[in-house]
Each structure stands twice: as C-alpha cells, then as structure tokens.
Amino acid sequence: GAVVSQHPSRVICKSGTSVKIECRSLDFQATTMFWYRQFPKQSLMLMATSNEGSKATYEQGVEKDKFLINHASLTLSTLTVTSAHPEDSSFYICSASGTGEGVTDTQYFGPGTRLTVL
Amino acid sequence: QKEVEQDPGPLSVPEGAIVSLNCTYSNSAFQYFMWYRQYSRKGPELLMYTYSSGNKEDGRFTAQVDKSSKYISLFIRDSQPSDSATYLCAMSETGGGADGLTFGKGTHLIIQP
C-alpha cells in the first residue's frame, strides 16, 4: 500500500509554455500533499504544502503565481509551471501523507517528473 | 549555515563492509528524523523513521539520533552492491506527515563487488 504516482515522468517544453504535472495517491487518501524540487546534486527543497480543498501554502521564495497548485480531491494534486523558462528545468517530486490501510505516519514520495525547458 | 549538513561523498566501500552515514543539523526543534534511499532519477524511498533520540534497527539498517549533539546516523551492515544509491537524511518538527521535510544534500554511496 501507500503508492504515489506522477505523470508525466519526463517532459520537454519550449520556453514560455505552461506544463502540468499530476500527482496521485493510488491506494490511500492523501489529506496532505507536498511538492519538492531537486536540482542536480542538490537536496530536495520543499516548494509548497497543500491540503485537500484548501489553498496551498508556499515556501519563502517560491512564486505562487508561477507554480500553481491544485489539490481538488483526496487522491490528486497538480502542479502547473506557468510560462516556464530554462531556469525552471529541474526534477519535481510530490509526496503525500494521509490515511488508509498500511499507511503509516509519514510521507510517501512519487517517482518524480523531470522537466526540461528549452 | 545550512539547516542540515550532509557529506555528499561519494563514499566507496567494499561489499560486506559496515557503512556509516551521518547528518548534522542546527534546528533544535526537529524531532522526527528519516533516512531515504534514492536511486538515480527516481523518487526517494523511506528506509528508517525515528522520533527523538535513540536507536532503531530494521534488518541490516540501524538509525541513531543524538539530539543533544544534533547528529544523526545510519549504519548499514553487510553492505551489498544493491545498496549503492544516494542516501538522504530528512527531518521535521512535527510528525504525521503534516509538515514538509528538510533534507540533507544526500550521500552518494558505492558498494564495490
């Protein structure tokens, strides 16, 4: 149990376009979802925290108008990178915590989405 | 000073050796400590989860937390080539998955056959 999926696993887009990344909890209810970003050889950095049905809370320095987060259901959160630029190229990873059979008191991570902006 | 310091390595050891991985931190409010394993271009996988100071053992893995020194360790016994990966320490002030985690940079571990 406690599986988190992400789609797409890899995306390449042109500068100025918007990209949507989906994060799904497959077998449990994710009351809280988190979005992280990881640059090469760097640690995962928390971008935002979202609770189902509420607005996301963004970390200092993360532009909420650029990184739109929607957590409309207990199994789905989306991150939209608007007007993407090459400096947004990174590995985006979501995680989820919640309730369900086999779910412990921690976060479960998705496999990540590698975004490349040309 | 960064909140969590972790030597990025790489750390290369022969198969069967005992591996010691460490992190130091500055925020005394951290109470929950985790170790994750991450393979290249994949999401992190939880290995160990501990609360406050003390030891926790799970198979070949032992996690130690010393809050007085703000120092945590992960020991891997009888290391295998399949253990080769990047190991990330992470911590939070509250548990229950309610707060985002603060990660170290990760230590790249190589187990030589």
Coordinates of C-alpha atoms in Angstrom, one line a residue:
Chain A
G1 CA 0.0 0.0 0.0
A2 CA 0.8 3.7 0.0
V3 CA 1.8 4.2 -3.6
V4 CA 2.2 7.6 -5.2
S5 CA 2.4 8.1 -8.9
Q6 CA 3.4 11.1 -11.0
H7 CA 2.6 11.9 -14.6
P8 CA 4.4 12.6 -16.8
S9 CA 7.7 11.1 -15.8
R10 CA 9.6 13.4 -18.2
V11 CA 8.6 16.5 -20.2
I12 CA 10.4 18.8 -22.5
C13 CA 8.8 22.1 -23.4
K14 CA 9.6 25.4 -25.1
S15 CA 10.3 28.5 -23.1
G16 CA 7.1 30.4 -22.4
T17 CA 4.7 27.4 -22.3
S18 CA 2.9 26.0 -19.3
V19 CA 3.3 22.5 -18.0
K20 CA 1.0 20.5 -15.7
I21 CA 2.3 17.7 -13.5
E22 CA -0.1 15.3 -11.8
C23 CA 0.5 13.5 -8.5
R24 CA -1.9 10.7 -7.5
S25 CA -2.2 8.6 -4.4
L26 CA -3.2 5.2 -5.8
D27 CA -4.4 3.3 -2.7
F28 CA -4.9 5.8 0.1
Q29 CA -6.5 9.1 0.8
A30 CA -3.9 11.9 0.7
T31 CA -5.1 14.6 3.1
T32 CA -1.8 16.5 2.6
M33 CA 0.4 16.6 -0.5
F34 CA 3.8 18.3 -0.8
W35 CA 5.7 19.5 -3.8
Y36 CA 9.5 19.4 -3.9
R37 CA 12.1 20.5 -6.4
Q38 CA 15.6 18.9 -6.8
F39 CA 18.4 20.4 -8.8
P40 CA 21.3 18.2 -9.8
K41 CA 23.4 17.2 -6.9
Q42 CA 21.3 19.3 -4.5
S43 CA 18.8 18.3 -1.8
L44 CA 15.1 18.2 -2.2
M45 CA 13.7 21.6 -1.5
L46 CA 10.1 22.0 -0.3
M47 CA 8.1 24.3 -2.6
A48 CA 4.6 24.1 -1.2
T49 CA 2.2 22.2 1.0
S50 CA -1.4 21.6 0.1
N51 CA -4.4 20.2 2.0
E52 CA -7.3 18.8 0.1
G53 CA -9.8 21.6 -0.6
S54 CA -7.6 24.4 0.6
K55 CA -5.2 26.8 -0.9
A56 CA -1.6 25.7 -1.0
T57 CA 1.0 27.2 1.4
Y58 CA 4.1 28.2 -0.4
E59 CA 7.6 28.3 1.0
Q60 CA 9.5 31.6 1.0
G61 CA 11.0 32.4 -2.4
V62 CA 8.5 30.3 -4.3
E63 CA 6.3 32.3 -6.6
K64 CA 2.7 31.1 -6.2
D65 CA 1.6 32.7 -9.5
K66 CA 4.3 30.8 -11.3
F67 CA 3.8 27.4 -9.6
L68 CA 0.0 26.8 -9.4
I69 CA -1.0 24.0 -7.2
N70 CA -4.4 22.4 -7.1
H71 CA -5.5 19.7 -4.6
A72 CA -9.1 19.2 -5.6
S73 CA -9.5 15.6 -4.3
L74 CA -8.1 13.2 -1.8
T75 CA -6.2 11.4 -4.5
L76 CA -5.0 14.1 -6.9
S77 CA -2.8 17.2 -6.8
T78 CA -1.5 19.1 -9.7
L79 CA 1.4 21.4 -10.2
T80 CA 1.3 23.8 -13.1
V81 CA 4.5 25.6 -14.1
T82 CA 3.3 28.7 -15.9
S83 CA 5.4 30.5 -18.6
A84 CA 8.3 28.1 -18.0
H85 CA 11.8 29.2 -18.5
P86 CA 15.1 27.3 -18.7
E87 CA 15.9 28.0 -15.1
D88 CA 12.7 26.1 -14.1
S89 CA 14.3 22.9 -15.5
S90 CA 14.5 20.6 -12.6
F91 CA 13.3 17.3 -11.0
Y92 CA 9.9 17.9 -9.4
I93 CA 8.8 15.3 -6.8
C94 CA 5.5 15.1 -4.9
S95 CA 4.8 13.3 -1.7
A96 CA 1.6 12.6 0.2
S97 CA 0.5 11.7 3.7
G98 CA -2.9 10.6 4.8
T99 CA -4.9 7.7 5.9
G100 CA -5.6 4.2 4.7
E101 CA -4.7 0.5 5.2
G102 CA -1.0 0.1 5.6
V103 CA -0.4 3.9 5.7
T104 CA 2.0 5.0 8.4
D105 CA 2.6 8.4 10.0
T106 CA 5.0 9.7 7.3
Q107 CA 5.2 11.0 3.7
Y108 CA 5.2 8.7 0.6
F109 CA 7.1 10.0 -2.4
G110 CA 6.2 9.8 -6.1
P111 CA 8.8 8.8 -8.7
G112 CA 9.4 12.4 -9.8
T113 CA 9.0 14.4 -13.1
R114 CA 12.0 15.7 -14.9
L115 CA 11.2 19.0 -16.6
T116 CA 13.4 20.4 -19.3
V117 CA 12.7 23.8 -20.7
L118 CA 14.4 24.7 -23.9
Chain B
Q1 CA 24.9 27.7 8.0
K2 CA 22.5 25.4 6.3
E3 CA 19.9 23.7 8.4
V4 CA 21.0 20.2 7.5
E5 CA 24.6 19.3 6.6
Q6 CA 25.4 16.0 4.9
D7 CA 28.6 15.0 3.2
P8 CA 27.8 14.4 -0.5
G9 CA 30.5 11.8 -1.0
P10 CA 30.9 9.8 -3.0
L11 CA 31.6 7.1 -0.4
S12 CA 33.0 3.9 -1.8
V13 CA 33.4 0.8 0.3
P14 CA 33.9 -2.9 -0.5
E15 CA 31.0 -5.4 -0.3
G16 CA 30.3 -6.7 3.2
A17 CA 31.7 -3.6 4.9
I18 CA 29.7 -1.6 7.5
V19 CA 28.7 1.8 6.2
S20 CA 28.2 4.8 8.4
L21 CA 26.3 7.8 7.0
N22 CA 25.8 11.0 9.0
C23 CA 24.0 14.3 9.2
T24 CA 24.2 17.3 11.4
Y25 CA 21.5 19.9 11.9
S26 CA 21.1 23.3 13.5
N27 CA 17.3 23.5 14.3
S28 CA 16.8 22.1 17.8
A29 CA 13.0 21.9 17.1
F30 CA 13.5 19.0 14.8
Q31 CA 12.0 15.9 16.5
Y32 CA 11.3 13.4 13.7
F33 CA 14.2 12.0 11.7
M34 CA 14.2 10.0 8.5
W35 CA 16.5 8.3 6.1
Y36 CA 15.6 7.9 2.5
R37 CA 17.3 6.0 -0.3
Q38 CA 17.2 7.5 -3.8
Y39 CA 18.2 5.8 -7.0
S40 CA 19.2 7.9 -10.0
R41 CA 16.3 9.8 -11.4
K42 CA 13.8 8.2 -9.0
G43 CA 11.8 9.4 -6.1
P44 CA 13.1 8.8 -2.5
E45 CA 12.2 5.6 -0.7
L46 CA 11.7 5.7 3.1
L47 CA 14.2 3.4 4.9
M48 CA 14.0 4.5 8.6
Y49 CA 11.8 6.8 10.6
T50 CA 12.6 7.7 14.2
Y51 CA 11.3 10.1 16.8
S52 CA 13.6 12.0 19.2
S53 CA 16.9 10.5 20.5
G54 CA 17.7 6.8 20.5
N55 CA 18.4 3.8 18.2
K56 CA 16.2 1.9 15.8
E57 CA 17.1 -1.2 14.0
D58 CA 15.5 -2.8 10.9
G59 CA 17.3 -5.7 9.4
R60 CA 20.7 -4.5 8.2
F61 CA 19.9 -0.9 8.9
T62 CA 20.3 1.0 12.2
A63 CA 19.4 4.6 12.7
Q64 CA 20.8 6.6 15.6
V65 CA 19.7 10.0 16.8
D66 CA 21.6 12.2 19.3
K67 CA 19.5 15.3 19.8
S68 CA 22.0 16.8 22.3
S69 CA 24.7 16.8 19.6
K70 CA 22.2 17.5 16.8
Y71 CA 23.7 14.5 15.0
I72 CA 22.0 11.5 13.3
S73 CA 23.5 8.4 11.7
L74 CA 22.5 5.5 9.5
F75 CA 24.5 2.3 9.7
I76 CA 24.3 -0.4 7.0
R77 CA 25.7 -3.8 7.9
D78 CA 26.9 -6.4 5.4
S79 CA 26.6 -3.9 2.6
Q80 CA 25.6 -5.2 -0.8
P81 CA 26.2 -3.8 -4.3
S82 CA 22.4 -3.2 -4.5
D83 CA 22.8 -0.7 -1.6
S84 CA 24.6 1.6 -4.0
A85 CA 22.4 4.7 -4.1
T86 CA 22.1 8.2 -2.7
Y87 CA 21.1 8.3 0.9
L88 CA 19.2 11.4 2.1
C89 CA 18.6 12.4 5.7
A90 CA 15.4 14.3 6.4
M91 CA 13.8 15.8 9.4
S92 CA 10.8 17.8 10.6
E93 CA 9.5 19.5 13.7
T94 CA 6.2 17.6 13.7
G95 CA 5.4 14.1 12.6
G96 CA 2.4 12.7 11.0
G97 CA 3.3 13.9 7.6
A98 CA 1.8 17.3 8.4
D99 CA 4.9 19.3 7.7
G100 CA 7.3 19.4 4.8
L101 CA 10.6 17.8 5.3
T102 CA 14.0 19.4 5.4
F103 CA 16.5 17.3 3.6
G104 CA 20.3 17.0 3.5
K105 CA 22.1 17.0 0.1
G106 CA 22.4 13.3 0.2
T107 CA 25.5 11.0 0.3
H108 CA 26.3 9.0 -2.8
L109 CA 27.2 5.5 -1.7
I110 CA 29.0 3.0 -3.9
I111 CA 29.4 -0.6 -2.8
Q112 CA 32.2 -2.3 -4.7
P113 CA 31.6 -6.0 -5.5

